[in-house]
PDB file of N, CA and C in Angstrom:
ATOM      1  N   MET A   3     156.071 144.977 151.718  1.00  0.00           N
ATOM      2  CA  MET A   3     155.691 146.318 151.323  1.00  0.00           C
ATOM      3  C   MET A   3     154.710 146.235 150.159  1.00  0.00           C
ATOM      4  N   LYS A   4     153.551 146.877 150.296  1.00  0.00           N
ATOM      5  CA  LYS A   4     152.542 146.844 149.250  1.00  0.00           C
ATOM      6  C   LYS A   4     152.849 147.877 148.179  1.00  0.00           C
ATOM      7  N   THR A   5     152.531 147.522 146.950  1.00  0.00           N
ATOM      8  CA  THR A   5     152.666 148.483 145.866  1.00  0.00           C
ATOM      9  C   THR A   5     151.278 148.965 145.479  1.00  0.00           C
ATOM     10  N   ALA A   6     151.202 150.157 144.972  1.00  0.00           N
ATOM     11  CA  ALA A   6     149.921 150.719 144.568  1.00  0.00           C
ATOM     12  C   ALA A   6     149.417 150.018 143.312  1.00  0.00           C
ATOM     13  N   LYS A   7     148.135 149.713 143.314  1.00  0.00           N
ATOM     14  CA  LYS A   7     147.548 149.080 142.140  1.00  0.00           C
ATOM     15  C   LYS A   7     147.368 150.125 141.045  1.00  0.00           C
ATOM     16  N   THR A   8     147.574 149.703 139.841  1.00  0.00           N
ATOM     17  CA  THR A   8     147.352 150.614 138.737  1.00  0.00           C
ATOM     18  C   THR A   8     145.859 150.704 138.464  1.00  0.00           C
ATOM     19  N   PHE A   9     145.445 151.806 137.901  1.00  0.00           N
ATOM     20  CA  PHE A   9     144.039 152.022 137.618  1.00  0.00           C
ATOM     21  C   PHE A   9     143.629 151.176 136.423  1.00  0.00           C
ATOM     22  N   ARG A  10     142.526 150.466 136.555  1.00  0.00           N
ATOM     23  CA  ARG A  10     141.999 149.665 135.456  1.00  0.00           C
ATOM     24  C   ARG A  10     140.724 150.339 134.950  1.00  0.00           C
ATOM     25  N   ASP A  11     140.673 150.566 133.673  1.00  0.00           N
ATOM     26  CA  ASP A  11     139.502 151.181 133.063  1.00  0.00           C
ATOM     27  C   ASP A  11     138.496 150.076 132.751  1.00  0.00           C
ATOM     28  N   TYR A  12     137.523 149.895 133.637  1.00  0.00           N
ATOM     29  CA  TYR A  12     136.548 148.823 133.463  1.00  0.00           C
ATOM     30  C   TYR A  12     135.656 149.061 132.251  1.00  0.00           C
ATOM     31  N   PHE A  13     135.398 150.318 131.936  1.00  0.00           N
ATOM     32  CA  PHE A  13     134.593 150.610 130.758  1.00  0.00           C
ATOM     33  C   PHE A  13     135.315 150.178 129.487  1.00  0.00           C
ATOM     34  N   ASP A  14     136.607 150.385 129.464  1.00  0.00           N
ATOM     35  CA  ASP A  14     137.406 149.968 128.318  1.00  0.00           C
ATOM     36  C   ASP A  14     137.510 148.445 128.236  1.00  0.00           C
ATOM     37  N   ILE A  15     137.615 147.788 129.374  1.00  0.00           N
ATOM     38  CA  ILE A  15     137.699 146.325 129.397  1.00  0.00           C
ATOM     39  C   ILE A  15     136.434 145.712 128.801  1.00  0.00           C
ATOM     40  N   LEU A  16     135.265 146.261 129.182  1.00  0.00           N
ATOM     41  CA  LEU A  16     134.004 145.728 128.663  1.00  0.00           C
ATOM     42  C   LEU A  16     133.618 146.336 127.317  1.00  0.00           C
ATOM     43  N   GLY A  17     134.285 147.418 126.924  1.00  0.00           N
ATOM     44  CA  GLY A  17     133.991 148.040 125.632  1.00  0.00           C
ATOM     45  C   GLY A  17     132.692 148.822 125.639  1.00  0.00           C
ATOM     46  N   ILE A  18     132.397 149.512 126.733  1.00  0.00           N
ATOM     47  CA  ILE A  18     131.170 150.298 126.843  1.00  0.00           C
ATOM     48  C   ILE A  18     131.515 151.718 127.258  1.00  0.00           C
ATOM     49  N   SER A  19     130.513 152.593 127.187  1.00  0.00           N
ATOM     50  CA  SER A  19     130.720 153.975 127.604  1.00  0.00           C
ATOM     51  C   SER A  19     130.378 154.110 129.089  1.00  0.00           C
ATOM     52  N   PRO A  20     130.863 155.159 129.740  1.00  0.00           N
ATOM     53  CA  PRO A  20     130.543 155.345 131.161  1.00  0.00           C
ATOM     54  C   PRO A  20     129.060 155.563 131.433  1.00  0.00           C
ATOM     55  N   SER A  21     128.298 155.958 130.433  1.00  0.00           N
ATOM     56  CA  SER A  21     126.867 156.181 130.638  1.00  0.00           C
ATOM     57  C   SER A  21     126.024 154.953 130.283  1.00  0.00           C
ATOM     58  N   ALA A  22     126.647 153.795 130.154  1.00  0.00           N
ATOM     59  CA  ALA A  22     125.933 152.579 129.771  1.00  0.00           C
ATOM     60  C   ALA A  22     124.994 152.130 130.880  1.00  0.00           C
ATOM     61  N   SER A  23     123.849 151.606 130.476  1.00  0.00           N
ATOM     62  CA  SER A  23     122.864 151.114 131.442  1.00  0.00           C
ATOM     63  C   SER A  23     123.273 149.731 131.943  1.00  0.00           C
ATOM     64  N   PRO A  24     122.658 149.273 133.030  1.00  0.00           N
ATOM     65  CA  PRO A  24     122.977 147.928 133.526  1.00  0.00           C
ATOM     66  C   PRO A  24     122.703 146.821 132.508  1.00  0.00           C
ATOM     67  N   VAL A  25     121.715 147.032 131.663  1.00  0.00           N
ATOM     68  CA  VAL A  25     121.420 146.040 130.624  1.00  0.00           C
ATOM     69  C   VAL A  25     122.580 145.966 129.623  1.00  0.00           C
ATOM     70  N   GLU A  26     123.104 147.126 129.236  1.00  0.00           N
ATOM     71  CA  GLU A  26     124.241 147.156 128.316  1.00  0.00           C
ATOM     72  C   GLU A  26     125.488 146.559 128.954  1.00  0.00           C
ATOM     73  N   VAL A  27     125.672 146.797 130.257  1.00  0.00           N
ATOM     74  CA  VAL A  27     126.815 146.221 130.976  1.00  0.00           C
ATOM     75  C   VAL A  27     126.715 144.703 130.962  1.00  0.00           C
ATOM     76  N   LYS A  28     125.525 144.194 131.229  1.00  0.00           N
ATOM     77  CA  LYS A  28     125.325 142.743 131.261  1.00  0.00           C
ATOM     78  C   LYS A  28     125.544 142.126 129.878  1.00  0.00           C
ATOM     79  N   ARG A  29     125.049 142.793 128.844  1.00  0.00           N
ATOM     80  CA  ARG A  29     125.222 142.293 127.475  1.00  0.00           C
ATOM     81  C   ARG A  29     126.699 142.272 127.085  1.00  0.00           C
ATOM     82  N   ALA A  30     127.408 143.345 127.404  1.00  0.00           N
ATOM     83  CA  ALA A  30     128.837 143.417 127.086  1.00  0.00           C
ATOM     84  C   ALA A  30     129.618 142.367 127.872  1.00  0.00           C
ATOM     85  N   TYR A  31     129.228 142.145 129.129  1.00  0.00           N
ATOM     86  CA  TYR A  31     129.896 141.133 129.954  1.00  0.00           C
ATOM     87  C   TYR A  31     129.734 139.743 129.348  1.00  0.00           C
ATOM     88  N   LYS A  32     128.525 139.416 128.932  1.00  0.00           N
ATOM     89  CA  LYS A  32     128.296 138.080 128.365  1.00  0.00           C
ATOM     90  C   LYS A  32     129.125 137.857 127.104  1.00  0.00           C
ATOM     91  N   ILE A  33     129.223 138.875 126.274  1.00  0.00           N
ATOM     92  CA  ILE A  33     130.004 138.754 125.037  1.00  0.00           C
ATOM     93  C   ILE A  33     131.491 138.589 125.359  1.00  0.00           C
ATOM     94  N   LYS A  34     132.001 139.445 126.257  1.00  0.00           N
ATOM     95  CA  LYS A  34     133.426 139.367 126.611  1.00  0.00           C
ATOM     96  C   LYS A  34     133.748 138.084 127.363  1.00  0.00           C
ATOM     97  N   ALA A  35     132.834 137.638 128.218  1.00  0.00           N
ATOM     98  CA  ALA A  35     133.082 136.422 128.992  1.00  0.00           C
ATOM     99  C   ALA A  35     133.177 135.207 128.074  1.00  0.00           C
ATOM    100  N   LYS A  36     132.341 135.163 127.059  1.00  0.00           N
ATOM    101  CA  LYS A  36     132.417 134.048 126.111  1.00  0.00           C
ATOM    102  C   LYS A  36     133.735 134.049 125.351  1.00  0.00           C
ATOM    103  N   LYS A  37     134.202 135.250 125.006  1.00  0.00           N
ATOM    104  CA  LYS A  37     135.451 135.348 124.247  1.00  0.00           C
ATOM    105  C   LYS A  37     136.675 135.032 125.095  1.00  0.00           C
ATOM    106  N   THR A  38     136.635 135.362 126.383  1.00  0.00           N
ATOM    107  CA  THR A  38     137.843 135.248 127.201  1.00  0.00           C
ATOM    108  C   THR A  38     137.832 134.077 128.178  1.00  0.00           C
ATOM    109  N   HIS A  39     136.747 133.316 128.225  1.00  0.00           N
ATOM    110  CA  HIS A  39     136.694 132.203 129.178  1.00  0.00           C
ATOM    111  C   HIS A  39     137.766 131.168 128.825  1.00  0.00           C
ATOM    112  N   PRO A  40     138.556 130.706 129.790  1.00  0.00           N
ATOM    113  CA  PRO A  40     139.665 129.777 129.515  1.00  0.00           C
ATOM    114  C   PRO A  40     139.224 128.450 128.899  1.00  0.00           C
ATOM    115  N   ASP A  41     138.010 127.980 129.224  1.00  0.00           N
ATOM    116  CA  ASP A  41     137.531 126.715 128.666  1.00  0.00           C
ATOM    117  C   ASP A  41     137.065 126.850 127.223  1.00  0.00           C
ATOM    118  N   ARG A  42     136.714 128.048 126.808  1.00  0.00           N
ATOM    119  CA  ARG A  42     136.183 128.243 125.453  1.00  0.00           C
ATOM    120  C   ARG A  42     137.217 128.747 124.451  1.00  0.00           C
ATOM    121  N   THR A  43     138.353 129.240 124.924  1.00  0.00           N
ATOM    122  CA  THR A  43     139.363 129.758 124.009  1.00  0.00           C
ATOM    123  C   THR A  43     140.394 128.683 123.700  1.00  0.00           C
ATOM    124  N   ASN A  44     141.048 128.820 122.574  1.00  0.00           N
ATOM    125  CA  ASN A  44     142.100 127.881 122.176  1.00  0.00           C
ATOM    126  C   ASN A  44     143.469 128.348 122.620  1.00  0.00           C
ATOM    127  N   ASP A  45     143.523 129.481 123.311  1.00  0.00           N
ATOM    128  CA  ASP A  45     144.785 130.046 123.766  1.00  0.00           C
ATOM    129  C   ASP A  45     145.254 129.305 125.020  1.00  0.00           C
ATOM    130  N   PRO A  46     146.363 128.557 124.932  1.00  0.00           N
ATOM    131  CA  PRO A  46     146.798 127.783 126.097  1.00  0.00           C
ATOM    132  C   PRO A  46     147.507 128.615 127.171  1.00  0.00           C
ATOM    133  N   SER A  47     147.805 129.862 126.868  1.00  0.00           N
ATOM    134  CA  SER A  47     148.543 130.681 127.835  1.00  0.00           C
ATOM    135  C   SER A  47     147.636 131.093 128.999  1.00  0.00           C
ATOM    136  N   ALA A  48     148.253 131.552 130.032  1.00  0.00           N
ATOM    137  CA  ALA A  48     147.510 131.971 131.218  1.00  0.00           C
ATOM    138  C   ALA A  48     146.876 133.338 131.039  1.00  0.00           C
ATOM    139  N   LYS A  49     147.193 134.040 129.956  1.00  0.00           N
ATOM    140  CA  LYS A  49     146.657 135.380 129.747  1.00  0.00           C
ATOM    141  C   LYS A  49     145.137 135.354 129.578  1.00  0.00           C
ATOM    142  N   SER A  50     144.616 134.309 128.934  1.00  0.00           N
ATOM    143  CA  SER A  50     143.173 134.256 128.731  1.00  0.00           C
ATOM    144  C   SER A  50     142.448 134.143 130.070  1.00  0.00           C
ATOM    145  N   GLY A  51     143.001 133.383 131.012  1.00  0.00           N
ATOM    146  CA  GLY A  51     142.400 133.297 132.340  1.00  0.00           C
ATOM    147  C   GLY A  51     142.450 134.619 133.066  1.00  0.00           C
ATOM    148  N   GLN A  52     143.557 135.334 132.917  1.00  0.00           N
ATOM    149  CA  GLN A  52     143.689 136.649 133.556  1.00  0.00           C
ATOM    150  C   GLN A  52     142.708 137.643 132.949  1.00  0.00           C
ATOM    151  N   ARG A  53     142.529 137.592 131.638  1.00  0.00           N
ATOM    152  CA  ARG A  53     141.571 138.490 130.988  1.00  0.00           C
ATOM    153  C   ARG A  53     140.157 138.206 131.484  1.00  0.00           C
ATOM    154  N   PHE A  54     139.830 136.931 131.641  1.00  0.00           N
ATOM    155  CA  PHE A  54     138.500 136.570 132.128  1.00  0.00           C
ATOM    156  C   PHE A  54     138.285 137.096 133.544  1.00  0.00           C
ATOM    157  N   ILE A  55     139.304 137.025 134.379  1.00  0.00           N
ATOM    158  CA  ILE A  55     139.201 137.556 135.741  1.00  0.00           C
ATOM    159  C   ILE A  55     138.977 139.064 135.710  1.00  0.00           C
ATOM    160  N   GLU A  56     139.677 139.775 134.820  1.00  0.00           N
ATOM    161  CA  GLU A  56     139.487 141.222 134.692  1.00  0.00           C
ATOM    162  C   GLU A  56     138.077 141.557 134.232  1.00  0.00           C
ATOM    163  N   VAL A  57     137.557 140.797 133.257  1.00  0.00           N
ATOM    164  CA  VAL A  57     136.201 141.029 132.765  1.00  0.00           C
ATOM    165  C   VAL A  57     135.196 140.791 133.880  1.00  0.00           C
ATOM    166  N   ASN A  58     135.388 139.729 134.650  1.00  0.00           N
ATOM    167  CA  ASN A  58     134.485 139.414 135.749  1.00  0.00           C
ATOM    168  C   ASN A  58     134.533 140.503 136.828  1.00  0.00           C
ATOM    169  N   GLU A  59     135.722 140.995 137.133  1.00  0.00           N
ATOM    170  CA  GLU A  59     135.881 142.063 138.124  1.00  0.00           C
ATOM    171  C   GLU A  59     135.197 143.350 137.648  1.00  0.00           C
ATOM    172  N   ALA A  60     135.349 143.652 136.358  1.00  0.00           N
ATOM    173  CA  ALA A  60     134.711 144.846 135.803  1.00  0.00           C
ATOM    174  C   ALA A  60     133.188 144.722 135.887  1.00  0.00           C
ATOM    175  N   TYR A  61     132.661 143.563 135.561  1.00  0.00           N
ATOM    176  CA  TYR A  61     131.220 143.352 135.612  1.00  0.00           C
ATOM    177  C   TYR A  61     130.696 143.492 137.036  1.00  0.00           C
ATOM    178  N   GLU A  62     131.369 142.862 137.991  1.00  0.00           N
ATOM    179  CA  GLU A  62     130.917 142.924 139.380  1.00  0.00           C
ATOM    180  C   GLU A  62     130.928 144.357 139.912  1.00  0.00           C
ATOM    181  N   THR A  63     131.885 145.144 139.473  1.00  0.00           N
ATOM    182  CA  THR A  63     131.957 146.533 139.929  1.00  0.00           C
ATOM    183  C   THR A  63     130.892 147.398 139.270  1.00  0.00           C
ATOM    184  N   LEU A  64     130.690 147.233 137.969  1.00  0.00           N
ATOM    185  CA  LEU A  64     129.790 148.125 137.250  1.00  0.00           C
ATOM    186  C   LEU A  64     128.316 147.746 137.379  1.00  0.00           C
ATOM    187  N   ILE A  65     128.006 146.517 137.759  1.00  0.00           N
ATOM    188  CA  ILE A  65     126.606 146.122 137.871  1.00  0.00           C
ATOM    189  C   ILE A  65     126.010 146.534 139.221  1.00  0.00           C
ATOM    190  N   ASP A  66     126.832 146.652 140.254  1.00  0.00           N
ATOM    191  CA  ASP A  66     126.366 147.064 141.577  1.00  0.00           C
ATOM    192  C   ASP A  66     126.307 148.597 141.631  1.00  0.00           C
ATOM    193  N   PRO A  67     125.131 149.183 141.904  1.00  0.00           N
ATOM    194  CA  PRO A  67     125.016 150.655 141.860  1.00  0.00           C
ATOM    195  C   PRO A  67     125.950 151.387 142.827  1.00  0.00           C
ATOM    196  N   LEU A  68     126.145 150.854 144.024  1.00  0.00           N
ATOM    197  CA  LEU A  68     127.011 151.540 144.990  1.00  0.00           C
ATOM    198  C   LEU A  68     128.479 151.470 144.573  1.00  0.00           C
ATOM    199  N   LEU A  69     128.920 150.304 144.136  1.00  0.00           N
ATOM    200  CA  LEU A  69     130.304 150.173 143.673  1.00  0.00           C
ATOM    201  C   LEU A  69     130.549 151.002 142.422  1.00  0.00           C
ATOM    202  N   ARG A  70     129.543 151.040 141.551  1.00  0.00           N
ATOM    203  CA  ARG A  70     129.689 151.812 140.316  1.00  0.00           C
ATOM    204  C   ARG A  70     129.824 153.306 140.621  1.00  0.00           C
ATOM    205  N   ARG A  71     129.024 153.806 141.567  1.00  0.00           N
ATOM    206  CA  ARG A  71     129.108 155.217 141.919  1.00  0.00           C
ATOM    207  C   ARG A  71     130.489 155.557 142.479  1.00  0.00           C
ATOM    208  N   GLU A  72     130.998 154.687 143.339  1.00  0.00           N
ATOM    209  CA  GLU A  72     132.327 154.915 143.902  1.00  0.00           C
ATOM    210  C   GLU A  72     133.398 154.832 142.815  1.00  0.00           C
ATOM    211  N   TYR A  73     133.256 153.850 141.917  1.00  0.00           N
ATOM    212  CA  TYR A  73     134.225 153.704 140.826  1.00  0.00           C
ATOM    213  C   TYR A  73     134.191 154.923 139.909  1.00  0.00           C
ATOM    214  N   LEU A  74     133.009 155.458 139.639  1.00  0.00           N
ATOM    215  CA  LEU A  74     132.895 156.620 138.747  1.00  0.00           C
ATOM    216  C   LEU A  74     133.628 157.841 139.302  1.00  0.00           C
ATOM    217  N   THR A  75     133.629 158.012 140.618  1.00  0.00           N
ATOM    218  CA  THR A  75     134.371 159.150 141.174  1.00  0.00           C
ATOM    219  C   THR A  75     135.867 158.985 140.910  1.00  0.00           C
ATOM    220  N   TYR A  76     136.386 157.779 141.122  1.00  0.00           N
ATOM    221  CA  TYR A  76     137.807 157.534 140.844  1.00  0.00           C
ATOM    222  C   TYR A  76     138.095 157.611 139.345  1.00  0.00           C
ATOM    223  N   TYR A  77     137.161 157.147 138.530  1.00  0.00           N
ATOM    224  CA  TYR A  77     137.323 157.180 137.075  1.00  0.00           C
ATOM    225  C   TYR A  77     137.435 158.617 136.589  1.00  0.00           C
ATOM    226  N   ARG A  78     136.578 159.484 137.084  1.00  0.00           N
ATOM    227  CA  ARG A  78     136.618 160.893 136.666  1.00  0.00           C
ATOM    228  C   ARG A  78     137.906 161.575 137.103  1.00  0.00           C
ATOM    229  N   GLN A  79     138.349 161.271 138.324  1.00  0.00           N
ATOM    230  CA  GLN A  79     139.620 161.834 138.794  1.00  0.00           C
ATOM    231  C   GLN A  79     140.776 161.345 137.935  1.00  0.00           C
ATOM    232  N   TYR A  80     140.769 160.058 137.614  1.00  0.00           N
ATOM    233  CA  TYR A  80     141.830 159.482 136.780  1.00  0.00           C
ATOM    234  C   TYR A  80     141.854 160.147 135.409  1.00  0.00           C
ATOM    235  N   LYS A  81     140.689 160.308 134.802  1.00  0.00           N
ATOM    236  CA  LYS A  81     140.628 160.927 133.475  1.00  0.00           C
ATOM    237  C   LYS A  81     141.111 162.374 133.523  1.00  0.00           C
ATOM    238  N   ARG A  82     140.741 163.091 134.586  1.00  0.00           N
ATOM    239  CA  ARG A  82     141.168 164.479 134.715  1.00  0.00           C
ATOM    240  C   ARG A  82     142.688 164.571 134.837  1.00  0.00           C
ATOM    241  N   ILE A  83     143.267 163.693 135.641  1.00  0.00           N
ATOM    242  CA  ILE A  83     144.718 163.684 135.825  1.00  0.00           C
ATOM    243  C   ILE A  83     145.419 163.281 134.536  1.00  0.00           C
ATOM    244  N   ALA A  84     144.874 162.279 133.833  1.00  0.00           N
ATOM    245  CA  ALA A  84     145.482 161.829 132.584  1.00  0.00           C
ATOM    246  C   ALA A  84     145.446 162.926 131.528  1.00  0.00           C
ATOM    247  N   GLU A  85     144.331 163.657 131.450  1.00  0.00           N
ATOM    248  CA  GLU A  85     144.239 164.759 130.489  1.00  0.00           C
ATOM    249  C   GLU A  85     145.226 165.861 130.835  1.00  0.00           C
ATOM    250  N   LYS A  86     145.371 166.139 132.126  1.00  0.00           N
ATOM    251  CA  LYS A  86     146.304 167.184 132.544  1.00  0.00           C
ATOM    252  C   LYS A  86     147.738 166.791 132.220  1.00  0.00           C
ATOM    253  N   GLU A  87     148.100 165.523 132.480  1.00  0.00           N
ATOM    254  CA  GLU A  87     149.453 165.058 132.162  1.00  0.00           C
ATOM    255  C   GLU A  87     149.711 165.098 130.661  1.00  0.00           C
ATOM    256  N   GLU A  88     148.722 164.737 129.862  1.00  0.00           N
ATOM    257  CA  GLU A  88     148.873 164.781 128.406  1.00  0.00           C
ATOM    258  C   GLU A  88     149.066 166.223 127.941  1.00  0.00           C
ATOM    259  N   PHE A  89     148.310 167.157 128.510  1.00  0.00           N
ATOM    260  CA  PHE A  89     148.453 168.561 128.170  1.00  0.00           C
ATOM    261  C   PHE A  89     149.845 169.067 128.525  1.00  0.00           C
ATOM    262  N   LEU A  90     150.334 168.715 129.714  1.00  0.00           N
ATOM    263  CA  LEU A  90     151.660 169.167 130.130  1.00  0.00           C
ATOM    264  C   LEU A  90     152.754 168.570 129.245  1.00  0.00           C
ATOM    265  N   LYS A  91     152.587 167.350 128.784  1.00  0.00           N
ATOM    266  CA  LYS A  91     153.556 166.755 127.859  1.00  0.00           C
ATOM    267  C   LYS A  91     153.586 167.519 126.545  1.00  0.00           C
ATOM    268  N   ARG A  92     152.385 167.877 126.032  1.00  0.00           N
ATOM    269  CA  ARG A  92     152.329 168.623 124.770  1.00  0.00           C
ATOM    270  C   ARG A  92     152.980 169.990 124.925  1.00  0.00           C
ATOM    271  N   VAL A  93     152.734 170.655 126.047  1.00  0.00           N
ATOM    272  CA  VAL A  93     153.331 171.969 126.294  1.00  0.00           C
ATOM    273  C   VAL A  93     154.848 171.851 126.376  1.00  0.00           C
ATOM    274  N   GLU A  94     155.347 170.831 127.083  1.00  0.00           N
ATOM    275  CA  GLU A  94     156.788 170.641 127.217  1.00  0.00           C
ATOM    276  C   GLU A  94     157.428 170.344 125.859  1.00  0.00           C
ATOM    277  N   THR A  95     156.762 169.558 125.032  1.00  0.00           N
ATOM    278  CA  THR A  95     157.281 169.252 123.699  1.00  0.00           C
ATOM    279  C   THR A  95     157.373 170.518 122.854  1.00  0.00           C
ATOM    280  N   LYS A  96     156.318 171.324 122.879  1.00  0.00           N
ATOM    281  CA  LYS A  96     156.327 172.575 122.108  1.00  0.00           C
ATOM    282  C   LYS A  96     157.413 173.519 122.629  1.00  0.00           C
ATOM    283  N   ARG A  97     157.574 173.577 123.955  1.00  0.00           N
ATOM    284  CA  ARG A  97     158.594 174.448 124.525  1.00  0.00           C
ATOM    285  C   ARG A  97     159.978 174.034 124.052  1.00  0.00           C
ATOM    286  N   ARG A  98     160.241 172.727 124.027  1.00  0.00           N
ATOM    287  CA  ARG A  98     161.540 172.243 123.535  1.00  0.00           C
ATOM    288  C   ARG A  98     161.732 172.570 122.065  1.00  0.00           C
ATOM    289  N   GLN A  99     160.681 172.381 121.281  1.00  0.00           N
ATOM    290  CA  GLN A  99     160.789 172.686 119.855  1.00  0.00           C
ATOM    291  C   GLN A  99     161.106 174.154 119.638  1.00  0.00           C
ATOM    292  N   TYR A 100     160.387 175.033 120.346  1.00  0.00           N
ATOM    293  CA  TYR A 100     160.607 176.455 120.172  1.00  0.00           C
ATOM    294  C   TYR A 100     161.976 176.890 120.687  1.00  0.00           C
ATOM    295  N   SER A 101     162.460 176.272 121.738  1.00  0.00           N
ATOM    296  CA  SER A 101     163.775 176.642 122.256  1.00  0.00           C
ATOM    297  C   SER A 101     164.879 176.208 121.277  1.00  0.00           C
ATOM    298  N   LEU A 102     164.701 175.044 120.628  1.00  0.00           N
ATOM    299  CA  LEU A 102     165.658 174.613 119.631  1.00  0.00           C
ATOM    300  C   LEU A 102     165.634 175.498 118.395  1.00  0.00           C
ATOM    301  N   ILE A 103     164.433 175.898 117.987  1.00  0.00           N
ATOM    302  CA  ILE A 103     164.304 176.804 116.835  1.00  0.00           C
ATOM    303  C   ILE A 103     164.983 178.123 117.156  1.00  0.00           C
ATOM    304  N   TYR A 104     164.744 178.648 118.351  1.00  0.00           N
ATOM    305  CA  TYR A 104     165.368 179.914 118.768  1.00  0.00           C
ATOM    306  C   TYR A 104     166.881 179.776 118.801  1.00  0.00           C
ATOM    307  N   TYR A 105     167.377 178.665 119.334  1.00  0.00           N
ATOM    308  CA  TYR A 105     168.805 178.444 119.454  1.00  0.00           C
ATOM    309  C   TYR A 105     169.463 178.398 118.077  1.00  0.00           C
ATOM    310  N   TYR A 106     168.878 177.666 117.126  1.00  0.00           N
ATOM    311  CA  TYR A 106     169.498 177.520 115.818  1.00  0.00           C
ATOM    312  C   TYR A 106     169.311 178.758 114.942  1.00  0.00           C
ATOM    313  N   CYS A 107     168.205 179.475 115.125  1.00  0.00           N
ATOM    314  CA  CYS A 107     167.999 180.687 114.336  1.00  0.00           C
ATOM    315  C   CYS A 107     168.854 181.841 114.850  1.00  0.00           C
ATOM    316  N   LYS A 108     169.194 181.813 116.095  1.00  0.00           N
ATOM    317  CA  LYS A 108     169.982 182.883 116.697  1.00  0.00           C
ATOM    318  C   LYS A 108     171.439 182.837 116.196  1.00  0.00           C
ATOM    319  N   ALA A 109     171.925 181.672 115.925  1.00  0.00           N
ATOM    320  CA  ALA A 109     173.321 181.517 115.533  1.00  0.00           C
ATOM    321  C   ALA A 109     173.594 181.924 114.124  1.00  0.00           C
TER     322      ALA A 109
END
């Protein structure tokens, strides 16, 4: 049984904005690749190799115009859903606070 992959923010992985040009993507990739490459880091854990794979995947997606366009549609949907969930959490928190205030002030 397959599990759904979690959304990876490639812009955050490379440390760039969604409106970054291909030149900026390439520059950010080179900097991140040098920092996370398993042969260049002193970190013996497997996490550095995994980070390098994520950086490489982000670069391959964002440098290709067709893949980037498709990724941007999913990115915008993800951001919209995340903002909506954050808003609903804030509303629920305020509702609980006000209901507790009402409960204790009523007594």
